Coordinates of C-alpha atoms and ligand atoms in Angstrom, one line a residue:
X191 CA 39.8 107.6 -94.5
X192 CA 37.9 108.3 -98.1
X193 CA 37.4 112.0 -98.4
X194 CA 34.5 113.8 -100.2
X195 CA 34.3 113.1 -104.1
X196 CA 35.6 116.5 -105.0
X197 CA 39.0 115.9 -103.5
X198 CA 39.5 112.3 -104.9
X199 CA 38.7 113.5 -108.4
X200 CA 41.8 115.7 -108.7
X201 CA 44.2 114.8 -111.3
X202 CA 46.5 112.1 -110.7
X203 CA 49.4 110.6 -112.5
X204 CA 51.3 107.3 -111.6
X205 CA 54.8 106.7 -112.1
X206 CA 56.3 103.0 -112.0
X207 CA 59.8 102.4 -111.5
X208 CA 60.9 99.4 -113.4
X209 CA 64.4 100.2 -114.5
X210 CA 66.4 98.6 -111.9
X211 CA 68.7 95.5 -112.6
X212 CA 67.2 93.0 -110.2
X213 CA 70.7 91.9 -109.2
X214 CA 69.5 89.8 -106.3
X215 CA 67.3 87.6 -108.4
X216 CA 70.4 86.4 -110.3
X217 CA 68.3 85.8 -113.3
X218 CA 68.5 86.3 -117.1
X219 CA 65.0 87.5 -116.9
X220 CA 64.2 91.0 -115.7
X221 CA 63.2 90.9 -112.0
X222 CA 60.0 92.5 -112.9
X223 CA 58.9 90.0 -115.3
X224 CA 59.3 87.2 -112.9
X225 CA 55.5 85.9 -112.4
X226 CA 53.3 85.5 -109.5
X227 CA 50.1 83.5 -110.2
X228 CA 50.8 83.8 -114.0
X229 CA 51.1 87.4 -114.1
X230 CA 54.5 89.1 -114.2
X231 CA 55.2 91.2 -111.0
X232 CA 55.1 94.4 -113.4
X233 CA 51.6 93.2 -114.4
X234 CA 50.1 93.3 -110.9
X235 CA 51.5 96.7 -110.3
X236 CA 50.3 98.1 -113.7
X237 CA 46.7 96.7 -113.0
X238 CA 46.7 98.2 -109.5
X239 CA 48.1 101.5 -111.1
X240 CA 45.3 101.4 -113.8
X241 CA 42.6 100.8 -111.0
X242 CA 43.5 104.2 -109.6
X243 CA 42.4 105.7 -113.2
X244 CA 45.2 108.1 -113.8
X245 CA 45.3 110.6 -116.3
X246 CA 49.0 109.6 -117.1
X247 CA 50.8 106.5 -116.5
X248 CA 54.6 106.5 -116.9
X249 CA 57.0 103.5 -116.5
X250 CA 60.6 104.0 -116.3
X251 CA 62.6 101.2 -118.1
X252 CA 66.3 100.5 -118.6
X253 CA 67.5 96.8 -117.9
X254 CA 65.8 94.3 -120.2
X255 CA 64.3 97.4 -121.8
X256 CA 62.3 95.7 -124.8
X257 CA 60.9 92.7 -122.8
X258 CA 59.8 95.0 -120.1
X259 CA 58.3 97.7 -122.6
X260 CA 56.4 94.7 -124.3
X261 CA 54.7 93.7 -120.9
X262 CA 53.9 97.5 -120.3
X263 CA 52.2 98.0 -123.7
X264 CA 50.3 94.8 -123.2
X265 CA 48.7 95.9 -120.1
X266 CA 48.5 99.7 -120.6
X267 CA 48.8 100.3 -124.4
X268 CA 48.9 104.3 -123.7
X269 CA 51.6 104.3 -121.2
X270 CA 54.4 106.7 -121.4
X271 CA 57.7 104.9 -121.7
X272 CA 60.5 106.7 -120.0
X273 CA 64.2 105.5 -120.7
X274 CA 66.5 105.9 -117.8
X275 CA 70.0 107.1 -118.7
X276 CA 73.1 105.8 -117.2
X277 CA 72.8 107.8 -114.0
X278 CA 71.6 105.0 -111.6
X279 CA 69.1 105.1 -108.9
X280 CA 65.3 105.5 -108.0
X281 CA 65.8 109.3 -107.7
X282 CA 67.0 109.6 -111.4
X283 CA 64.0 107.5 -112.4
X284 CA 61.7 109.7 -110.8
X285 CA 63.5 112.8 -112.1
X286 CA 63.2 111.7 -115.8
X287 CA 59.6 110.5 -115.3
X288 CA 58.5 113.8 -113.8
X289 CA 60.1 115.6 -117.0
X290 CA 58.3 113.2 -119.3
X291 CA 54.7 114.0 -117.8
X292 CA 52.8 116.5 -120.0
X293 CA 53.8 120.0 -118.8
X294 CA 50.3 120.9 -118.4
X295 CA 49.8 118.2 -115.8
X296 CA 49.9 119.9 -112.2
X297 CA 48.2 117.1 -110.0
X298 CA 49.6 114.7 -107.6
X299 CA 52.0 111.9 -108.6
X300 CA 51.8 108.4 -107.2
X301 CA 55.1 106.6 -107.4
X302 CA 55.1 102.7 -107.4
X303 CA 57.7 100.3 -107.6
X304 CA 57.5 97.4 -110.2
X305 CA 58.7 94.9 -107.6
X306 CA 55.8 95.5 -105.1
X307 CA 53.2 93.4 -106.5
X308 CA 50.6 92.8 -103.8
X309 CA 49.7 96.3 -102.9
X310 CA 46.1 97.1 -103.8
X311 CA 44.6 100.3 -105.2
X312 CA 42.2 101.0 -102.2
X313 CA 45.1 101.1 -99.9
X314 CA 46.7 103.5 -102.2
X315 CA 43.8 105.7 -102.8
X316 CA 43.4 106.0 -99.0
X317 CA 46.8 107.4 -98.9
X318 CA 46.2 109.8 -101.7
X319 CA 43.3 111.0 -99.7
X320 CA 45.4 111.4 -96.6
X321 CA 48.0 113.3 -98.6
X322 CA 45.4 115.7 -99.9
X323 CA 43.7 116.1 -96.6
X324 CA 46.9 117.0 -95.0
X325 CA 48.0 119.1 -97.8
X326 CA 51.5 117.4 -98.0
X327 CA 54.3 117.8 -100.3
X328 CA 55.2 114.2 -100.0
X329 CA 53.5 111.3 -98.4
X330 CA 55.2 108.0 -98.0
X331 CA 53.7 104.6 -97.3
X332 CA 55.6 102.9 -94.5
X333 CA 55.2 99.6 -92.4
X334 CA 56.8 97.5 -89.7
X335 CA 57.7 94.1 -91.2
X336 CA 59.0 91.2 -89.2
X337 CA 62.4 91.9 -90.6
X338 CA 63.4 95.5 -91.7
X339 CA 66.7 94.4 -92.8
X340 CA 67.4 95.8 -96.4
X341 CA 64.6 98.5 -96.4
X342 CA 65.0 102.2 -96.1
X343 CA 64.3 103.2 -92.5
X344 CA 61.9 106.1 -91.7
X345 CA 63.2 108.9 -89.6
X346 CA 60.7 110.9 -87.7
X347 CA 61.2 113.9 -85.1
X348 CA 59.9 114.3 -81.7
X349 CA 56.6 115.2 -83.1
X350 CA 56.3 112.2 -85.4
X351 CA 56.8 114.3 -88.6
X352 CA 58.9 112.4 -91.3
X353 CA 62.2 114.3 -91.6
X354 CA 64.0 111.8 -93.9
X355 CA 64.8 108.1 -95.1
X356 CA 68.0 106.5 -94.6
X357 CA 69.1 103.5 -96.6
X358 CA 70.2 100.3 -94.9
X359 CA 73.7 100.6 -96.3
X360 CA 73.9 104.3 -95.4
X361 CA 72.5 103.8 -91.8
X362 CA 74.4 103.9 -88.6
X363 CA 73.7 101.4 -85.8
X364 CA 71.1 103.6 -84.3
X365 CA 69.2 104.0 -87.5
X366 CA 69.4 100.4 -88.1
X367 CA 67.4 99.8 -84.9
X368 CA 64.4 101.9 -86.4
X369 CA 61.7 99.2 -87.5
X370 CA 59.5 101.6 -89.5
X371 CA 60.5 100.9 -93.1
X372 CA 59.8 102.9 -96.3
X373 CA 57.9 100.9 -98.6
X374 CA 58.9 102.5 -101.9
X375 CA 55.3 103.8 -102.6
X376 CA 54.7 107.4 -102.5
X377 CA 52.1 110.3 -103.3
X378 CA 53.8 113.7 -104.1
X379 CA 52.7 117.0 -105.6
X380 CA 54.4 117.4 -108.9
X381 CA 55.7 120.7 -108.5
X382 CA 57.3 120.1 -105.1
X383 CA 58.7 116.9 -106.3
X384 CA 60.2 118.3 -109.4
X385 CA 62.1 120.9 -107.3
X386 CA 63.5 118.3 -105.0
X387 CA 64.5 115.8 -107.5
X388 CA 66.7 118.6 -109.2
X389 CA 68.9 118.8 -105.9
X390 CA 69.7 114.9 -105.7
X391 CA 73.1 113.9 -105.7
X392 CA 75.0 110.4 -105.9
X393 CA 77.1 111.0 -102.6
X394 CA 76.1 108.0 -100.8
X395 CA 77.3 104.3 -100.5
X396 CA 75.9 103.1 -103.5
X397 CA 76.7 105.8 -105.8
X398 CA 73.1 106.4 -107.0
X399 CA 70.6 109.1 -106.9
X400 CA 68.2 108.1 -104.1
X401 CA 64.4 109.2 -104.5
X402 CA 64.3 108.7 -100.8
X403 CA 66.4 111.9 -100.4
X404 CA 63.6 114.0 -101.5
X405 CA 62.0 113.4 -97.9
X406 CA 64.7 115.1 -96.1
X407 CA 65.1 117.9 -98.7
X408 CA 61.3 118.8 -98.6
X409 CA 61.2 118.5 -94.9
X410 CA 64.2 120.7 -94.4
X411 CA 62.7 123.2 -96.8
X412 CA 59.7 123.4 -94.4
X413 CA 57.4 121.3 -96.7
X414 CA 55.0 118.8 -95.1
X415 CA 56.2 115.2 -95.3
X416 CA 54.0 112.5 -94.0
X417 CA 54.1 108.9 -93.6
X418 CA 51.2 106.7 -93.6
X419 CA 51.9 103.4 -91.5
X420 CA 50.1 100.5 -93.2
X421 CA 49.5 97.7 -90.7
X422 CA 49.5 94.7 -93.0
X423 CA 53.2 94.7 -93.8
X424 CA 52.7 91.9 -96.4
X425 CA 51.0 94.3 -98.8
X426 CA 54.2 96.2 -99.0
X427 CA 56.9 93.7 -99.4
X428 CA 59.1 94.0 -102.3
X429 CA 60.4 91.0 -104.3
X430 CA 64.1 91.3 -104.5
X431 CA 65.2 87.7 -104.4
X432 CA 63.6 84.3 -105.2
X433 CA 62.9 83.7 -101.4
X434 CA 60.8 86.8 -101.3
X435 CA 59.2 85.7 -104.7
X436 CA 58.0 82.3 -103.3
X437 CA 56.7 83.9 -100.1
X438 CA 54.6 86.3 -102.0
X439 CA 53.5 83.4 -104.2
X440 CA 52.4 81.5 -101.2
X441 CA 50.6 84.4 -99.6
X442 CA 48.8 85.2 -102.9
X443 CA 47.8 81.6 -103.5
X444 CA 46.3 81.4 -100.0
X445 CA 44.3 84.4 -100.7
X446 CA 43.1 83.2 -104.3
X447 CA 42.1 79.8 -102.9
X448 CA 40.2 81.3 -100.0
X449 CA 38.4 83.5 -102.4
X450 CA 37.3 80.4 -104.4
X451 CA 36.4 78.4 -101.6
X452 CA 34.2 81.3 -100.4
X453 CA 32.5 81.1 -103.8
X454 CA 31.6 77.4 -103.4
X455 CA 34.7 75.5 -104.7
X456 CA 35.9 72.6 -102.6
X457 CA 39.8 72.7 -102.4
X458 CA 40.7 69.6 -100.6
X459 CA 44.3 70.8 -99.8
X460 CA 45.2 74.4 -100.3
X461 CA 48.8 73.8 -99.5
X462 CA 49.4 71.6 -102.5
X463 CA 47.1 73.7 -105.0
X464 CA 48.1 76.5 -107.3
X465 CA 45.6 78.4 -109.2
X466 CA 46.4 81.4 -111.6
X467 CA 44.6 84.6 -111.3
X468 CA 43.3 84.1 -114.9
X469 CA 41.6 80.9 -114.1
X470 CA 37.8 80.6 -113.7
X471 CA 36.1 78.1 -111.6
X472 CA 32.3 77.4 -110.9
X473 CA 30.6 76.7 -107.6
X474 CA 30.8 72.9 -106.6
X475 CA 34.2 72.4 -108.4
X476 CA 36.1 69.8 -106.4
X477 CA 40.0 70.2 -106.5
X478 CA 41.6 67.3 -105.0
X479 CA 45.4 67.6 -103.7
X480 CA 48.1 68.3 -106.1
X481 CA 46.3 70.4 -108.8
X482 CA 47.8 73.3 -110.6
X483 CA 45.4 75.4 -112.8
X484 CA 47.2 77.5 -115.3
X485 CA 46.4 80.2 -118.0
X486 CA 43.1 80.4 -119.5
X487 CA 41.6 77.3 -117.8
X488 CA 37.8 77.2 -116.9
X489 CA 36.3 74.6 -114.9
X490 CA 32.5 74.1 -114.8
X491 CA 30.3 73.0 -111.8
X492 CA 30.6 69.3 -110.4
X493 CA 33.7 68.7 -112.3
X494 CA 36.3 67.0 -110.1
X495 CA 40.1 67.6 -110.8
X496 CA 42.9 65.6 -109.3
X497 CA 44.6 64.3 -107.5
X498 CA 47.9 65.4 -109.1
X499 CA 46.9 67.2 -112.3
X500 CA 48.1 70.3 -114.2
X501 CA 45.7 71.9 -116.5
X502 CA 46.9 74.8 -118.6
X503 CA 44.6 76.7 -121.0
X504 CA 42.1 73.8 -120.5
X505 CA 38.3 74.0 -120.4
X506 CA 36.6 71.2 -118.3
X507 CA 32.9 71.2 -118.7
X508 CA 30.6 70.0 -115.8
X509 CA 30.4 66.7 -114.2
X510 CA 33.7 65.6 -115.9
X511 CA 36.6 63.9 -114.0
X512 CA 40.3 64.4 -114.6
X513 CA 42.5 62.4 -112.4
X514 CA 46.4 62.5 -112.5
X515 CA 46.6 64.3 -115.8
X516 CA 48.7 66.7 -117.7
X517 CA 46.6 68.9 -120.2
X518 CA 47.7 71.9 -122.4
X519 CA 45.0 73.5 -124.5
X520 CA 42.2 70.6 -124.4
X521 CA 38.6 70.8 -124.0
X522 CA 36.9 68.1 -121.9
X523 CA 33.1 68.0 -122.5
X524 CA 30.5 67.1 -120.0
X525 CA 30.6 63.9 -118.2
X526 CA 33.7 63.0 -119.8
X527 CA 36.7 61.2 -117.8
X528 CA 40.3 61.7 -118.3
X529 CA 42.9 59.7 -116.5
X530 CA 44.8 58.3 -114.6
X531 CA 48.1 59.1 -116.2
X532 CA 46.6 60.8 -119.4
X533 CA 48.5 63.3 -121.4
X534 CA 46.1 65.9 -123.5
X535 CA 48.0 68.3 -125.9
X536 CA 46.6 71.4 -127.8
X537 CA 43.6 70.8 -129.9
X538 CA 42.3 67.8 -128.0
X539 CA 38.6 67.7 -127.5
X540 CA 37.2 64.9 -125.4
X541 CA 33.5 64.6 -126.4
X542 CA 30.3 64.3 -123.8
X543 CA 30.7 61.1 -121.8
X544 CA 33.9 60.4 -123.8
X545 CA 37.0 58.8 -122.0
X546 CA 40.7 59.2 -122.4
X547 CA 42.2 56.6 -119.9
X548 CA 45.5 55.3 -118.6
X549 CA 48.7 56.1 -120.4
X550 CA 47.0 57.8 -123.4
X551 CA 48.4 60.7 -125.3
X552 CA 46.1 62.5 -127.4
X553 CA 47.1 65.7 -129.8
X554 CA 45.1 67.6 -132.1
X555 CA 42.3 65.2 -132.1
X556 CA 38.5 65.3 -131.5
X557 CA 36.6 62.5 -129.7
X558 CA 32.8 62.9 -130.5
X559 CA 30.2 61.9 -127.9
X560 CA 30.9 58.7 -126.0
X561 CA 34.3 57.9 -127.9
X562 CA 36.6 56.1 -125.8
X563 CA 40.3 55.7 -125.9
X564 CA 40.7 53.7 -122.6
X565 CA 44.3 52.2 -122.6
X566 CA 47.9 52.9 -123.7
X567 CA 47.5 54.7 -126.9
X568 CA 48.7 57.7 -129.0
X569 CA 45.9 59.5 -131.0
X570 CA 47.4 62.4 -132.8
X571 CA 45.6 64.3 -135.9
X572 CA 42.5 62.2 -135.6
X573 CA 38.9 62.5 -135.7
X574 CA 36.9 59.7 -133.8
X575 CA 33.2 59.4 -134.2
X576 CA 30.5 58.9 -131.6
X577 CA 30.5 55.7 -129.6
X578 CA 33.6 54.4 -131.1
X579 CA 35.8 52.4 -129.0
X580 CA 39.6 52.3 -129.7
X581 CA 41.3 49.1 -128.4
X582 CA 44.3 49.0 -126.1
X583 CA 47.5 50.1 -127.5
X584 CA 46.3 52.0 -130.6
X585 CA 48.8 54.2 -132.5
X586 CA 48.0 56.8 -135.1
X587 CA 51.1 56.9 -137.4
X588 CA 50.3 60.3 -138.3
X589 CA 54.0 61.5 -139.1
X590 CA 55.7 60.2 -142.5
X591 CA 58.9 61.8 -141.2
X592 CA 57.9 65.2 -143.1
X593 CA 54.5 65.8 -142.8
X594 CA 51.5 65.1 -140.4
X595 CA 48.4 63.4 -141.8
X596 CA 44.9 62.8 -140.3
X597 CA 43.0 59.6 -139.2
X598 CA 39.4 59.7 -139.7
X599 CA 37.4 57.1 -137.9
X600 CA 33.7 56.8 -138.2
X601 CA 31.1 56.3 -135.5
X602 CA 30.5 53.0 -133.4
X603 CA 33.8 51.6 -134.8
X604 CA 35.5 48.9 -132.7
X605 CA 39.3 48.6 -133.2
X606 CA 41.4 45.5 -131.9
X607 CA 44.1 45.9 -129.7
X608 CA 47.2 47.4 -130.9
X609 CA 45.9 48.5 -134.1
X610 CA 48.2 51.0 -136.1
X611 CA 46.5 53.7 -138.2
X612 CA 48.8 54.7 -141.0
X613 CA 47.5 58.1 -142.0
X614 CA 46.1 59.5 -144.1
X615 CA 43.6 56.9 -143.7
X616 CA 39.6 56.5 -143.0
X617 CA 37.6 53.9 -141.3
X618 CA 33.8 53.9 -142.1
X619 CA 31.1 53.9 -139.5
X620 CA 30.6 50.5 -137.6
X621 CA 33.9 49.0 -139.1
X622 CA 36.2 46.6 -137.1
X623 CA 39.7 45.9 -137.0
X624 CA 41.6 42.9 -136.0
X625 CA 44.0 42.8 -133.2
X626 CA 47.3 44.0 -134.3
X627 CA 46.1 45.3 -137.6
X628 CA 48.2 47.9 -139.6
X629 CA 45.6 49.9 -141.5
X630 CA 46.9 51.5 -144.5
X631 CA 43.8 51.6 -146.8
X632 CA 40.3 52.7 -146.4
X633 CA 38.0 50.6 -144.4
X634 CA 34.3 50.5 -145.5
X635 CA 31.5 50.9 -143.2
X636 CA 30.8 47.5 -141.5
X637 CA 34.1 45.8 -142.8
X638 CA 36.6 44.0 -140.8
X639 CA 40.1 45.1 -141.5
X640 CA 42.8 42.5 -140.9
X641 CA 46.4 42.7 -141.9
X642 CA 48.4 40.3 -139.9
X643 CA 49.7 37.2 -141.6
X644 CA 47.7 33.9 -140.5
X645 CA 49.5 32.2 -137.2
X646 CA 51.6 29.3 -138.0
X647 CA 52.6 27.0 -135.0
X648 CA 55.7 24.8 -135.3
X649 CA 54.9 21.9 -132.9
X650 CA 57.8 20.7 -130.8
X651 CA 60.1 23.6 -131.9
X652 CA 61.1 24.3 -128.1
X653 CA 62.3 20.7 -127.4
X654 CA 64.2 20.4 -130.6
X655 CA 65.9 23.9 -130.6
X656 CA 66.1 24.4 -126.8
X657 CA 66.7 21.1 -125.3
X658 CA 66.9 21.1 -121.6
X659 CA 66.0 24.7 -121.1
X660 CA 63.4 25.5 -118.4
X661 CA 60.8 26.3 -121.3
X662 CA 61.6 22.9 -122.5
X663 CA 61.1 21.1 -119.3
X664 CA 57.8 22.9 -118.7
X665 CA 56.7 22.0 -122.2
X666 CA 57.5 18.2 -121.6
X667 CA 55.5 18.2 -118.4
X668 CA 52.7 19.8 -120.1
X669 CA 52.7 17.4 -122.9
X670 CA 52.6 14.3 -120.2
X671 CA 50.0 15.8 -118.2
X672 CA 47.9 16.4 -121.3
X673 CA 48.1 12.4 -122.0
Ligands
UD1_871 C1 63.8 101.1 -102.3 C2 64.0 102.2 -101.4 C3 63.9 102.0 -100.0 C4 62.6 101.1 -99.8 C5 62.4 99.9 -100.8 C6 61.2 99.2 -100.5 C7 65.4 103.8 -102.7 C8 66.7 104.6 -102.6 N1 65.4 103.0 -101.6 O1 65.0 100.3 -102.0 O2 64.1 102.9 -99.2 O3 62.6 100.6 -98.3 O4 62.6 100.4 -102.2 O5 61.1 98.2 -101.4 O6 64.5 104.2 -103.5 N2 64.7 101.3 -110.0 C9 64.7 102.1 -111.3 N3 65.6 102.6 -111.5 C10 66.9 102.6 -110.7 C11 67.0 101.8 -109.7 C12 65.9 101.2 -109.4 O7 63.7 102.4 -111.9 O8 68.0 103.1 -111.1 C13 63.3 100.5 -109.8 C14 63.4 99.0 -109.7 O9 63.2 98.3 -110.9 C15 62.4 98.6 -108.7 C16 62.4 100.0 -107.6 O10 62.9 101.0 -108.4 O11 61.2 98.6 -109.3 C17 63.0 99.8 -106.5 O12 64.4 99.6 -106.9 P1 65.3 98.6 -105.8 O13 66.7 98.7 -106.3 O14 64.7 97.5 -105.5 O15 65.3 99.5 -104.4 P2 65.5 99.0 -103.0 O16 66.9 98.7 -102.7 O17 64.6 97.8 -102.7
CA872 CA1 63.3 96.5 -103.9

C-alpha cells in the first residue's frame, strides 16, 4: 500500500496520549510505565512513533506526570510535553496536543495511545499512505478482535463509510453486536481535527470528552472518514489490566524468541524463557529451560545458559557455561563455568577458564585466568590471582561493621578449607593457608598461614562424662574391637 515517495514525505506529527489514570491496572505505577520485555509500554509506543520520523512528537501527560515525563524525555529528548487539565477524556487530550503543535505545522497528525505497545511503524505508515491517497479528514485503524468487549465500536453506513464510533458504555444492544472495534490509533488532517475537537462535549456516560466523537462530527459535516481494518488484531490490542499485560508479554516473548532462533540461538523451551529486547545473543548460544535474560545482557557464541538461571546486565563470553545461577552485573569470560546455585553480584569478573561453583556468592571481585572458587564460599571485594584455588567454605570478612575492605590473593595460591580472610589482607603468590585458618596478617609468597591452635585429644572423655550414652557405647565397642 506504500505510495510514491512524494506523498510519504509530507509533514507528519505524532501525538501520544498518555495522561489517563489507568484505573484498571490497580497500581501505584502509571499504566504506561508498566514494562513489556524490559521496556515501559510508553517506551514501545515512543520507539514506534520515532520510527515514523515525525517533524513533531507531542505527548499528553497528567497522572503520574513527572514519572511519565521522565520516560518521555529519556526516549525522545525533544518531545513536546503537553499537560492535560482537569477536563477528562481522550478528546480533551487531543485538543490540547493540537494546540501545542507549532502553528506553522499544517500536515497530518498520527494519534497513538500510550497503552497500545505492539503496533509497528510499517503498519501505521501504510495507514498514513491510505489516508493521503483517499484524501480523508480522518482515518482510524480498526480490527476484529476475539472479544470486542470494552472497545469502542466502529459504525459504518450501507456504503461502508465510517460514520461514527460508539463507546462500549454508551452503546445500545445492537451496537454492542458490532465486532469491528476502534483501535485508538488515527491519522488526521490537523486543520479538520482542530475544528472537530472544538465541538466536543462531555455529555456521555463517562462525562469525558471523547476523541472518538470527532468521527461522527467530521462525517456529518461531509468530510471523508475512513477506517482501515487491520487483520492481525493483536497488533492493536490495548493494555488496560494485568491480564492483557501478561498476554501481550507472552506474544512479544514468542516473537522475540522466534527471531533469535532464526538467527541461530537454540532455545530449548520457549515457554519458560524470557528475553528482554535489550539483550544481545550470538549464533550457537544455547538457552536451556527456565532462563531469564534481562537488561544489558550479552551472550557470546557457544555459551550455554541454564537450566533455571536469571542473568541481569551480565556478559557471558564464548564457550562459558552458567547453570542454575542468579547474576547481576557480572562478566563471565571465555570457557569459564558458573553454578550450579551460584550468586554473582555487580563487579564480579570470572576469568578465562575460571570457576565459581555450588553455593558460592561473589561480589565486586575479580578472578583471574583459571582461578577457582568451587564450593560454599562468600567472596566480596577480593582480587584472586591466576590459577589460584580457594578451598571449600572460604569467607572474605570484608566488612568491619562500618567500612568494606579488600582481600588481595596472588596467583597459584592454595587455601585450605574454611579459611577466613579478614580484610584488608594480602596473600602472596604461591602461598598456602591451613584448614580453618583465620588470616589477619599478610602472608608472604610461598608461606603457609596457620592460625588454628594445635589439636588436643582428651582420651576417654566420653566414657567418663557421658556414661551409658550411645556415643559411649559405640566408643566402648570400638575400643574392644581394636584390642
Ligand atoms: C479508547 C477509545 C476506544 C478504543 C480504545 C482502544 C476513546 C473515548 N475511546 O478507549 O474507542 O476502542 O481506546 O484501545 O477514545 N488518555 C489521555 N487522557 C485522558 C484519557 C485517556 O491521555 O483523559 C490516554 C490514556 O493514557 C491512554 C489512551 O488515552 O493511553 C486511551 O485511554 P483509555 O482510557 O485506555 O481509553 P479506552 O477506554 O481504552
Ligand atoms: Ca485503553
